[in-house]
mmCIF file with all atom_site columns, C-alpha atoms and ligand atoms in Angstrom:
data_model
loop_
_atom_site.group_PDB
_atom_site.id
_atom_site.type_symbol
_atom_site.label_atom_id
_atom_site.label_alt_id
_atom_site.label_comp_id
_atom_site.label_asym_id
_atom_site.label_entity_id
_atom_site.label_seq_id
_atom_site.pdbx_PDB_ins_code
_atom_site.Cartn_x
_atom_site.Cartn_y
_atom_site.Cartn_z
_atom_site.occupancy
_atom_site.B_iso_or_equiv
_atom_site.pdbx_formal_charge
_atom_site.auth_seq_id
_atom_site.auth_comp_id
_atom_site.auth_asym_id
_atom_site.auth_atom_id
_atom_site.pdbx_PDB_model_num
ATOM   1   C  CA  . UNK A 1 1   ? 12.098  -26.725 -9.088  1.00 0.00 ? 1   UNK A CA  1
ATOM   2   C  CA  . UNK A 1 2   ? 10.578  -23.153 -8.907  1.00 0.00 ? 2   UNK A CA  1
ATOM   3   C  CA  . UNK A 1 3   ? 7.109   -23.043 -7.383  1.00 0.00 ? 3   UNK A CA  1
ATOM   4   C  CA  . UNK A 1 4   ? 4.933   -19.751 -9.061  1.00 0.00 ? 4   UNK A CA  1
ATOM   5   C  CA  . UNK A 1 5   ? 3.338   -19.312 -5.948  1.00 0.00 ? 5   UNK A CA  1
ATOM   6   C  CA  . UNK A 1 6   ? 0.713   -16.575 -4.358  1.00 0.00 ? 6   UNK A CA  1
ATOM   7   C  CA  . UNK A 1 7   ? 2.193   -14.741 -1.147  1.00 0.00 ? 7   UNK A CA  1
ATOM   8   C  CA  . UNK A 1 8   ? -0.063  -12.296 1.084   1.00 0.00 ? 8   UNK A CA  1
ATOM   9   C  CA  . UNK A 1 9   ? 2.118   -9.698  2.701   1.00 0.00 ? 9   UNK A CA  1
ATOM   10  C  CA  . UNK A 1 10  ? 0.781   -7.402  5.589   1.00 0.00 ? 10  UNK A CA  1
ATOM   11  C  CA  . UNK A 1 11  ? 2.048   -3.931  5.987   1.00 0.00 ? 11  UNK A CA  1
ATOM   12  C  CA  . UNK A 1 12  ? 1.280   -1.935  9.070   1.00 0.00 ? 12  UNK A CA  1
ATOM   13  C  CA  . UNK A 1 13  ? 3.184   1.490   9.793   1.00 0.00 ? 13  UNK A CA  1
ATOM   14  C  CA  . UNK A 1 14  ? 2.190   3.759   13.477  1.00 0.00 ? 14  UNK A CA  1
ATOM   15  C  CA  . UNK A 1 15  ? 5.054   6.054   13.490  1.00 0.00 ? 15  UNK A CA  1
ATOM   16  C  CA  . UNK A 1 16  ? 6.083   9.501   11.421  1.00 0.00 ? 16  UNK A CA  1
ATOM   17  C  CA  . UNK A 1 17  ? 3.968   9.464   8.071   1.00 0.00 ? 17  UNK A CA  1
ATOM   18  C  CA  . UNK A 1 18  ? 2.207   6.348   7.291   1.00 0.00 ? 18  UNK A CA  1
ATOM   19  C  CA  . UNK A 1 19  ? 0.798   6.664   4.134   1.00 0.00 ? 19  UNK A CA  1
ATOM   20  C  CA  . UNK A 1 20  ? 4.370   7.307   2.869   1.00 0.00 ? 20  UNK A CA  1
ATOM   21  C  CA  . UNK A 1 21  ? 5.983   4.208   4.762   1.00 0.00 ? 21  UNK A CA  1
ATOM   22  C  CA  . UNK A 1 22  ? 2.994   2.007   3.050   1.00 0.00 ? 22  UNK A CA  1
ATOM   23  C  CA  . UNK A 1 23  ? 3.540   3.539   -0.933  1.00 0.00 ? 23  UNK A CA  1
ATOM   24  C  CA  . UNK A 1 24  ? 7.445   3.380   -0.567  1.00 0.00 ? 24  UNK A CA  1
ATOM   25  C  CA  . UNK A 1 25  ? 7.009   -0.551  0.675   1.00 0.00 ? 25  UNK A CA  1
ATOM   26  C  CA  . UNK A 1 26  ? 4.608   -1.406  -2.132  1.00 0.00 ? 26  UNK A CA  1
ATOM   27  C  CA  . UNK A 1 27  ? 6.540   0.314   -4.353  1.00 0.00 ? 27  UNK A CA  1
ATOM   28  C  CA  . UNK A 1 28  ? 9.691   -1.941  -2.931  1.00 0.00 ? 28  UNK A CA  1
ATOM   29  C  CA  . UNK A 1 29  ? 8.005   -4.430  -2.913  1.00 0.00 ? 29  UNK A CA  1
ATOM   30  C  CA  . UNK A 1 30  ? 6.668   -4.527  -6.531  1.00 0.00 ? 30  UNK A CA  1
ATOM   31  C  CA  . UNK A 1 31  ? 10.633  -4.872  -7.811  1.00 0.00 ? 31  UNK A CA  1
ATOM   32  C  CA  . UNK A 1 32  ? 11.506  -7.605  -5.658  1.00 0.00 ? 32  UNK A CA  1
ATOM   33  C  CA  . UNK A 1 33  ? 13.056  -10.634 -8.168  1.00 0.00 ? 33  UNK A CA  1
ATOM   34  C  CA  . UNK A 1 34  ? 10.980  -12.599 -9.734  1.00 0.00 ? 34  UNK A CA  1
ATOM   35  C  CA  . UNK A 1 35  ? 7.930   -10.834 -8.403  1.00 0.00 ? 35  UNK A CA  1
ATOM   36  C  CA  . UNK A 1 36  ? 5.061   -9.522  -9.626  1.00 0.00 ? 36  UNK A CA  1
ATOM   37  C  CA  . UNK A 1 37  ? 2.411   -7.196  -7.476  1.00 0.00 ? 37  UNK A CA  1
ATOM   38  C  CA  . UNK A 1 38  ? -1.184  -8.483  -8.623  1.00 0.00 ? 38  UNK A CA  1
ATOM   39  C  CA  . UNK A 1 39  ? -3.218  -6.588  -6.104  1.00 0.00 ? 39  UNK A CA  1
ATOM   40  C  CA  . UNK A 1 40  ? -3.280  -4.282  -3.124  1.00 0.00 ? 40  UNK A CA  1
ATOM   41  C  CA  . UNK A 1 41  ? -6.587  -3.820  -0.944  1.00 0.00 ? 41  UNK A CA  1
ATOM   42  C  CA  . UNK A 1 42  ? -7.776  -0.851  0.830   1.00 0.00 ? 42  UNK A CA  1
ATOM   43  C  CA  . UNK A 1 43  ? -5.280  1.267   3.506   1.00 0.00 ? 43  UNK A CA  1
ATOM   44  C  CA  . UNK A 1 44  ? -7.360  0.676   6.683   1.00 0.00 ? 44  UNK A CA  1
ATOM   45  C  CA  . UNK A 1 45  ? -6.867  3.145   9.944   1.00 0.00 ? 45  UNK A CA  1
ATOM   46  C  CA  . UNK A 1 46  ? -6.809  0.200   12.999  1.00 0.00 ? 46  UNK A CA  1
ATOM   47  C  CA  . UNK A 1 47  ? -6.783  0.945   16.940  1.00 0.00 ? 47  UNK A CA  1
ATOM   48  C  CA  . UNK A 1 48  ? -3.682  -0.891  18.023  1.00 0.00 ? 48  UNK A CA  1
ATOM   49  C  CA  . UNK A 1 49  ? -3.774  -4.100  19.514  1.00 0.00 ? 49  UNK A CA  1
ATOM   50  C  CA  . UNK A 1 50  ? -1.390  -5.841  21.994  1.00 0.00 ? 50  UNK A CA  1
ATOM   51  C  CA  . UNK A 1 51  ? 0.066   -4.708  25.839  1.00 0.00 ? 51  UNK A CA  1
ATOM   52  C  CA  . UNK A 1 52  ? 1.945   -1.360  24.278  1.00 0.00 ? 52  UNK A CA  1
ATOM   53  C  CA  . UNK A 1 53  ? 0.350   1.696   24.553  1.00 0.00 ? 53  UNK A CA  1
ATOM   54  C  CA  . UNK A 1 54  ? 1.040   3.083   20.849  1.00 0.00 ? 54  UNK A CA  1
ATOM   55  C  CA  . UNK A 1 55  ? -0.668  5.019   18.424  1.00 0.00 ? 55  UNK A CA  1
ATOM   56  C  CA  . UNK A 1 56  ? -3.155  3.974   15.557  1.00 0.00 ? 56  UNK A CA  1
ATOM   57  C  CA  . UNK A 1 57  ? -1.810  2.478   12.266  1.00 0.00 ? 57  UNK A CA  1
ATOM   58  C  CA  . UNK A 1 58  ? -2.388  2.087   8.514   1.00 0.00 ? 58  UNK A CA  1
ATOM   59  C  CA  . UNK A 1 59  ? -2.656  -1.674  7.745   1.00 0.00 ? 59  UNK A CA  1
ATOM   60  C  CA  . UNK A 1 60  ? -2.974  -2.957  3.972   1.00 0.00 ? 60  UNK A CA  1
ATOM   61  C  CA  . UNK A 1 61  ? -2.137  -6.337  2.380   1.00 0.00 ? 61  UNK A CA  1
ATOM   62  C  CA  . UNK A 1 62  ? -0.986  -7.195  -1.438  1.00 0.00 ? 62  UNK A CA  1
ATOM   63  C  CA  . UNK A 1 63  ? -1.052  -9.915  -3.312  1.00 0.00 ? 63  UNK A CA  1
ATOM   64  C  CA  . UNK A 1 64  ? 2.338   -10.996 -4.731  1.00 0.00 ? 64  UNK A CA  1
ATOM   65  C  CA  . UNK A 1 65  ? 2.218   -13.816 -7.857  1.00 0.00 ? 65  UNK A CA  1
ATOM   66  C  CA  . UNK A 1 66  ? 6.223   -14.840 -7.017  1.00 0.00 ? 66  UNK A CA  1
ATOM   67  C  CA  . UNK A 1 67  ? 8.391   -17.486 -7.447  1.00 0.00 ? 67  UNK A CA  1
ATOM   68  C  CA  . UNK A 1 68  ? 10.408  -16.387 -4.098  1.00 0.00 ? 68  UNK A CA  1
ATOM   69  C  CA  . UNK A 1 69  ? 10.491  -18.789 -1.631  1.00 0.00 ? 69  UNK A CA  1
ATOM   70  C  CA  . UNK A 1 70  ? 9.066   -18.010 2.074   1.00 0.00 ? 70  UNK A CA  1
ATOM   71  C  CA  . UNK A 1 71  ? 12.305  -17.761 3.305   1.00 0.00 ? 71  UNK A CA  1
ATOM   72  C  CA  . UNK A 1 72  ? 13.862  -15.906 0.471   1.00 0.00 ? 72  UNK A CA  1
ATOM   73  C  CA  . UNK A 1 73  ? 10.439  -13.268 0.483   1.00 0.00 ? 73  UNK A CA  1
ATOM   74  C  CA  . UNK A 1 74  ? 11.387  -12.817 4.463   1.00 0.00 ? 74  UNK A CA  1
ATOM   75  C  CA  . UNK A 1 75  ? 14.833  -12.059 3.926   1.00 0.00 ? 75  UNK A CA  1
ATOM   76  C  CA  . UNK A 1 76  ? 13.183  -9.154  1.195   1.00 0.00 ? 76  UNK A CA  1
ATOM   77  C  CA  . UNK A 1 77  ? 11.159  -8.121  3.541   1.00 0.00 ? 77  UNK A CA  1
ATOM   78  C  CA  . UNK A 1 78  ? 13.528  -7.672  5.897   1.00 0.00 ? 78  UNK A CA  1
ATOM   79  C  CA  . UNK A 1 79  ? 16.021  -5.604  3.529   1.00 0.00 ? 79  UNK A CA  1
ATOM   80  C  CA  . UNK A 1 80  ? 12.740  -3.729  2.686   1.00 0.00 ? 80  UNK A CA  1
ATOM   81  C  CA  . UNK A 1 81  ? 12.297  -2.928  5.863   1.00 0.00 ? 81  UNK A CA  1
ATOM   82  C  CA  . UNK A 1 82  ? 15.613  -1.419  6.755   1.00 0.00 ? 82  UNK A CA  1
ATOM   83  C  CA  . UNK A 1 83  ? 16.056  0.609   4.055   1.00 0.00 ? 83  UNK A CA  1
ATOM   84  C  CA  . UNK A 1 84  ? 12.732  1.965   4.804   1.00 0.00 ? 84  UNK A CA  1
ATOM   85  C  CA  . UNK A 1 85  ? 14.213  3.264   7.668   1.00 0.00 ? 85  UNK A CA  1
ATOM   86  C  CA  . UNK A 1 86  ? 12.708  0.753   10.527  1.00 0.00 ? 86  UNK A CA  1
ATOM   87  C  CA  . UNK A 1 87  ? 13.848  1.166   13.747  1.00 0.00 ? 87  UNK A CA  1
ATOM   88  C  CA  . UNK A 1 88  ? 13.585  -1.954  16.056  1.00 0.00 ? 88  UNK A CA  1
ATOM   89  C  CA  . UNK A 1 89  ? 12.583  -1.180  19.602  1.00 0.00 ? 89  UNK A CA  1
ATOM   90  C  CA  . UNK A 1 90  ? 10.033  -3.231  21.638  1.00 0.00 ? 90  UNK A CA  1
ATOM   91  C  CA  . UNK A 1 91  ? 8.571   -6.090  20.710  1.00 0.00 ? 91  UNK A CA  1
ATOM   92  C  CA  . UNK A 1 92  ? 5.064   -5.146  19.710  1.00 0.00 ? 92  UNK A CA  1
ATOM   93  C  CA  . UNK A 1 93  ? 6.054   -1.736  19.859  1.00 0.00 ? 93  UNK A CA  1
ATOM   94  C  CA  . UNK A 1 94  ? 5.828   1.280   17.520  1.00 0.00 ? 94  UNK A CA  1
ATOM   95  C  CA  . UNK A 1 95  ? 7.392   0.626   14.008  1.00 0.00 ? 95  UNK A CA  1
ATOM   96  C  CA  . UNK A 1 96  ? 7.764   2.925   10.801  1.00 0.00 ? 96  UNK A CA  1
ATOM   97  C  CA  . UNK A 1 97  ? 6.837   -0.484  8.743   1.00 0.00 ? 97  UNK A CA  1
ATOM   98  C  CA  . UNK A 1 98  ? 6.551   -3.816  9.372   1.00 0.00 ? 98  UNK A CA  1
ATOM   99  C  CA  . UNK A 1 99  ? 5.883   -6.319  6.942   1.00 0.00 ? 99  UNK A CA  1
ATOM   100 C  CA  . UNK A 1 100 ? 4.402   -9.810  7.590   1.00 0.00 ? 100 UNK A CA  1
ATOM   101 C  CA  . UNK A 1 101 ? 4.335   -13.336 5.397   1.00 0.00 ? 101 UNK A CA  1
ATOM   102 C  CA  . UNK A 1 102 ? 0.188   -13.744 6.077   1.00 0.00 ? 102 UNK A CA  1
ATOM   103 C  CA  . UNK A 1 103 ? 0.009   -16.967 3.799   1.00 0.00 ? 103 UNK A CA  1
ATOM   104 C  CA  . UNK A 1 104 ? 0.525   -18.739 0.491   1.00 0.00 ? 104 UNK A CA  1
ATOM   105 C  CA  . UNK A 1 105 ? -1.593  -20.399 -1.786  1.00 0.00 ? 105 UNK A CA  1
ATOM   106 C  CA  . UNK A 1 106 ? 0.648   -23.221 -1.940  1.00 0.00 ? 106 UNK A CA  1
ATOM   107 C  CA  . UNK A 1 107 ? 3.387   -23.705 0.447   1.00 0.00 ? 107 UNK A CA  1
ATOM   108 C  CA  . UNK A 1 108 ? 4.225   -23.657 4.448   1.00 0.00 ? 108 UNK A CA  1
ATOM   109 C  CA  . UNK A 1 109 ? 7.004   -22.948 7.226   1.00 0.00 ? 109 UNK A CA  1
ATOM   110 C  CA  . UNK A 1 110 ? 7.274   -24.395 10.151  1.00 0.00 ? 110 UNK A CA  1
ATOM   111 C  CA  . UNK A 1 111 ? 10.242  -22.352 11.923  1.00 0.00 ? 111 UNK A CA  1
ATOM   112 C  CA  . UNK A 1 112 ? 11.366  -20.920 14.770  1.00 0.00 ? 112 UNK A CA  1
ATOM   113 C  CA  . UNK A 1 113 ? 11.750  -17.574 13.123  1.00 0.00 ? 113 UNK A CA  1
ATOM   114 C  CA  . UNK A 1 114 ? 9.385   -17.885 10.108  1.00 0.00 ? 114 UNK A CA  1
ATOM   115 C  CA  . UNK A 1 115 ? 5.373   -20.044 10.225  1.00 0.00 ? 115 UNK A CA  1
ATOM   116 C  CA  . UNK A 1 116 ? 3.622   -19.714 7.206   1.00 0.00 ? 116 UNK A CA  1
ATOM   117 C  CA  . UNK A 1 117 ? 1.149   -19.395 7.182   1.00 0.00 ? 117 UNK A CA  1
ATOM   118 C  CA  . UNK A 1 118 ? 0.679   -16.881 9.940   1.00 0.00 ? 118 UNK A CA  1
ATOM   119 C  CA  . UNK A 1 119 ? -0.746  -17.644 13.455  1.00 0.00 ? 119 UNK A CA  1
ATOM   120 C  CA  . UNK A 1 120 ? -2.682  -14.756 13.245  1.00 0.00 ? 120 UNK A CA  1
ATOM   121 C  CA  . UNK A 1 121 ? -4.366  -15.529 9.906   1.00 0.00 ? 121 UNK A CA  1
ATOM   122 C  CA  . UNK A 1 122 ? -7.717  -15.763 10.901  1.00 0.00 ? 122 UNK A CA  1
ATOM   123 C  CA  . UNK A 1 123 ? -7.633  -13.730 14.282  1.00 0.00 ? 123 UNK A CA  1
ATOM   124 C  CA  . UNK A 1 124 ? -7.435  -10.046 12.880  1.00 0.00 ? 124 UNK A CA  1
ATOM   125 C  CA  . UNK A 1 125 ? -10.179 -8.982  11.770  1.00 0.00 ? 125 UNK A CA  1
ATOM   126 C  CA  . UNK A 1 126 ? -8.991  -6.374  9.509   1.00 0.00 ? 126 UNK A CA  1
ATOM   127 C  CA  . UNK A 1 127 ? -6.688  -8.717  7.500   1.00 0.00 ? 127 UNK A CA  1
ATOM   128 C  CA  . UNK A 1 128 ? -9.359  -11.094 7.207   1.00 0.00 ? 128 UNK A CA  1
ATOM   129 C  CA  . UNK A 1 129 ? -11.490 -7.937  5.063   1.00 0.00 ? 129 UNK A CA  1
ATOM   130 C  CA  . UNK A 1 130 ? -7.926  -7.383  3.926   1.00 0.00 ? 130 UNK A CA  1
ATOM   131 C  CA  . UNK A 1 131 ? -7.820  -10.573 2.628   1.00 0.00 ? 131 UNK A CA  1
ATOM   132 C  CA  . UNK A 1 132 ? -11.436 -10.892 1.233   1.00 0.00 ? 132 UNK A CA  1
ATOM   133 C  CA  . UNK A 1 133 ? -10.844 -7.782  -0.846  1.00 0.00 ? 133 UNK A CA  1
ATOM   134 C  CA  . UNK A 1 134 ? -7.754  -9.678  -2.359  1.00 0.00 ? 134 UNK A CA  1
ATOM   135 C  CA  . UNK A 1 135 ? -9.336  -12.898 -3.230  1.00 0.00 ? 135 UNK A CA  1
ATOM   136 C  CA  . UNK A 1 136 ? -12.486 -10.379 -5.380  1.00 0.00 ? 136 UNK A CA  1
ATOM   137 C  CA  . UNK A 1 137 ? -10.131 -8.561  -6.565  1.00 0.00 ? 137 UNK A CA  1
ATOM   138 C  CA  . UNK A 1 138 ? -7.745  -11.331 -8.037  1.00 0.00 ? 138 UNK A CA  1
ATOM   139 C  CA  . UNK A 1 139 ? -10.747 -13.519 -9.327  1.00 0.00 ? 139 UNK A CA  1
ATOM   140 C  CA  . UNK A 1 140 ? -11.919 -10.427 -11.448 1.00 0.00 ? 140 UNK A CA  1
ATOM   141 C  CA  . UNK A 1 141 ? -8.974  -11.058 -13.764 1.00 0.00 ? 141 UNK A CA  1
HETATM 142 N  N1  . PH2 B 2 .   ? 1.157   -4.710  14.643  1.00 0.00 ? 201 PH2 B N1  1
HETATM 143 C  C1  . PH2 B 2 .   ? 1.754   -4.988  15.792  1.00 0.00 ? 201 PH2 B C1  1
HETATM 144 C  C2  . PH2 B 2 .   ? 1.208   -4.624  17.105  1.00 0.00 ? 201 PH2 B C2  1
HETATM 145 N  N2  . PH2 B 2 .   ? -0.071  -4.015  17.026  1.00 0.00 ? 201 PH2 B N2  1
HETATM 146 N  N3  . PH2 B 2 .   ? -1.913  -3.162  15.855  1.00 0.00 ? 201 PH2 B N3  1
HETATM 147 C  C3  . PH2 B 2 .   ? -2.538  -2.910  14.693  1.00 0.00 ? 201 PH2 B C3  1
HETATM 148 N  N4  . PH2 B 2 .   ? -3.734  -2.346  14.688  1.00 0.00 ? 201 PH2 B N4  1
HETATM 149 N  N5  . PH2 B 2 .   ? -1.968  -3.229  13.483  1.00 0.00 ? 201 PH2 B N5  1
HETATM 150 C  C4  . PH2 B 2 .   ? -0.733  -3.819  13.426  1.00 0.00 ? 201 PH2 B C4  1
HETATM 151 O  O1  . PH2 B 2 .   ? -0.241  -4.097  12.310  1.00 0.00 ? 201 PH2 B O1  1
HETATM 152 C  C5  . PH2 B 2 .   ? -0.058  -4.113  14.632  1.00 0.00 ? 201 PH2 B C5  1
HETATM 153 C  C6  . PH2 B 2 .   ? -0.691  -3.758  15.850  1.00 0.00 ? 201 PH2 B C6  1
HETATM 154 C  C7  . PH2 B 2 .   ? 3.031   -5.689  15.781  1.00 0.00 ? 201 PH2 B C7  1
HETATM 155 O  O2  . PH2 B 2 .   ? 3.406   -6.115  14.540  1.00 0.00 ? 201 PH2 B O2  1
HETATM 156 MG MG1 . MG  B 3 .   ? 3.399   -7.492  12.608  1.00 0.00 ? 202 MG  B MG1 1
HETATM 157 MG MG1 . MG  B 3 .   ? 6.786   -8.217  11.574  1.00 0.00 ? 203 MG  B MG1 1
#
């Protein structure tokens, strides 16, 4: 059975041009398969956190109305990523894009590689606004 579900995606970019990295992801991200982009919030400027010294980022979240799977939306995210151009280095280190599973409305992981939703849900306080600007902004329609 296909599940119409709600995914929140995070997208965070600290290296070359940032603003670029973010459009070209929500723009690749808007044709993923049966996927629709219902809302994006507000790009946000964020001091880095974590042990590497790095520069700042953009961070933004959308809302996605798909009936992709959590583990079929990370292997999209993934593709998305590459051709965007990410190179891997550190862990927590300096990334062209990344792109993050924050939660769905209506279904869970429990992986090694993949926990929806994400540990970090509530901790960061910018995706929480990020994520209060998404629920107004989705319950205006
Ligand atoms: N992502 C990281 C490490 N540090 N800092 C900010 N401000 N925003 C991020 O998205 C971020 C980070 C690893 O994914
Ligand atoms: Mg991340
Ligand atoms: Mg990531």
């Amino acid at each position: 059975m296909t599940v119409r579900d709600i995914a929140y995606v995070a997208l965070g970019s600290n290296l070359g041009d940032r603003d670029v990295y973010l459009a070209r992801a929500r723009r690749a991200l808007a044709s993923m398969p049966r996927t629709r982009l219902m809302a994006a919030s507000s790009i946000e400027e964020t001091e880095p956190f974590g042990p590497v010294e790095q520069g700042p980022y953009l961070n933004q979240m959308v809302a996605l109305e798909t009936e992709l799977s959590p583990r079929e939306l990370l292997g999209e995210l993934h593709r998305i990523e590459q051709a965007e151009g990410r190179v891997r280095t550190e862990r927590w280190g300096p990334r062209t894009l990344d792109l993050d599973i924050v939660r769905y409305e209506q279904q869970t992981a429990d992986d090694a590689d993949l926990i929806v939703p994400h540990p970090a849900v509530n901790e960061r306080d910018f995706w929480r606004r990020e994520q209060a600007e998404l629920r107004s902004l989705i319950a205006r329609h």
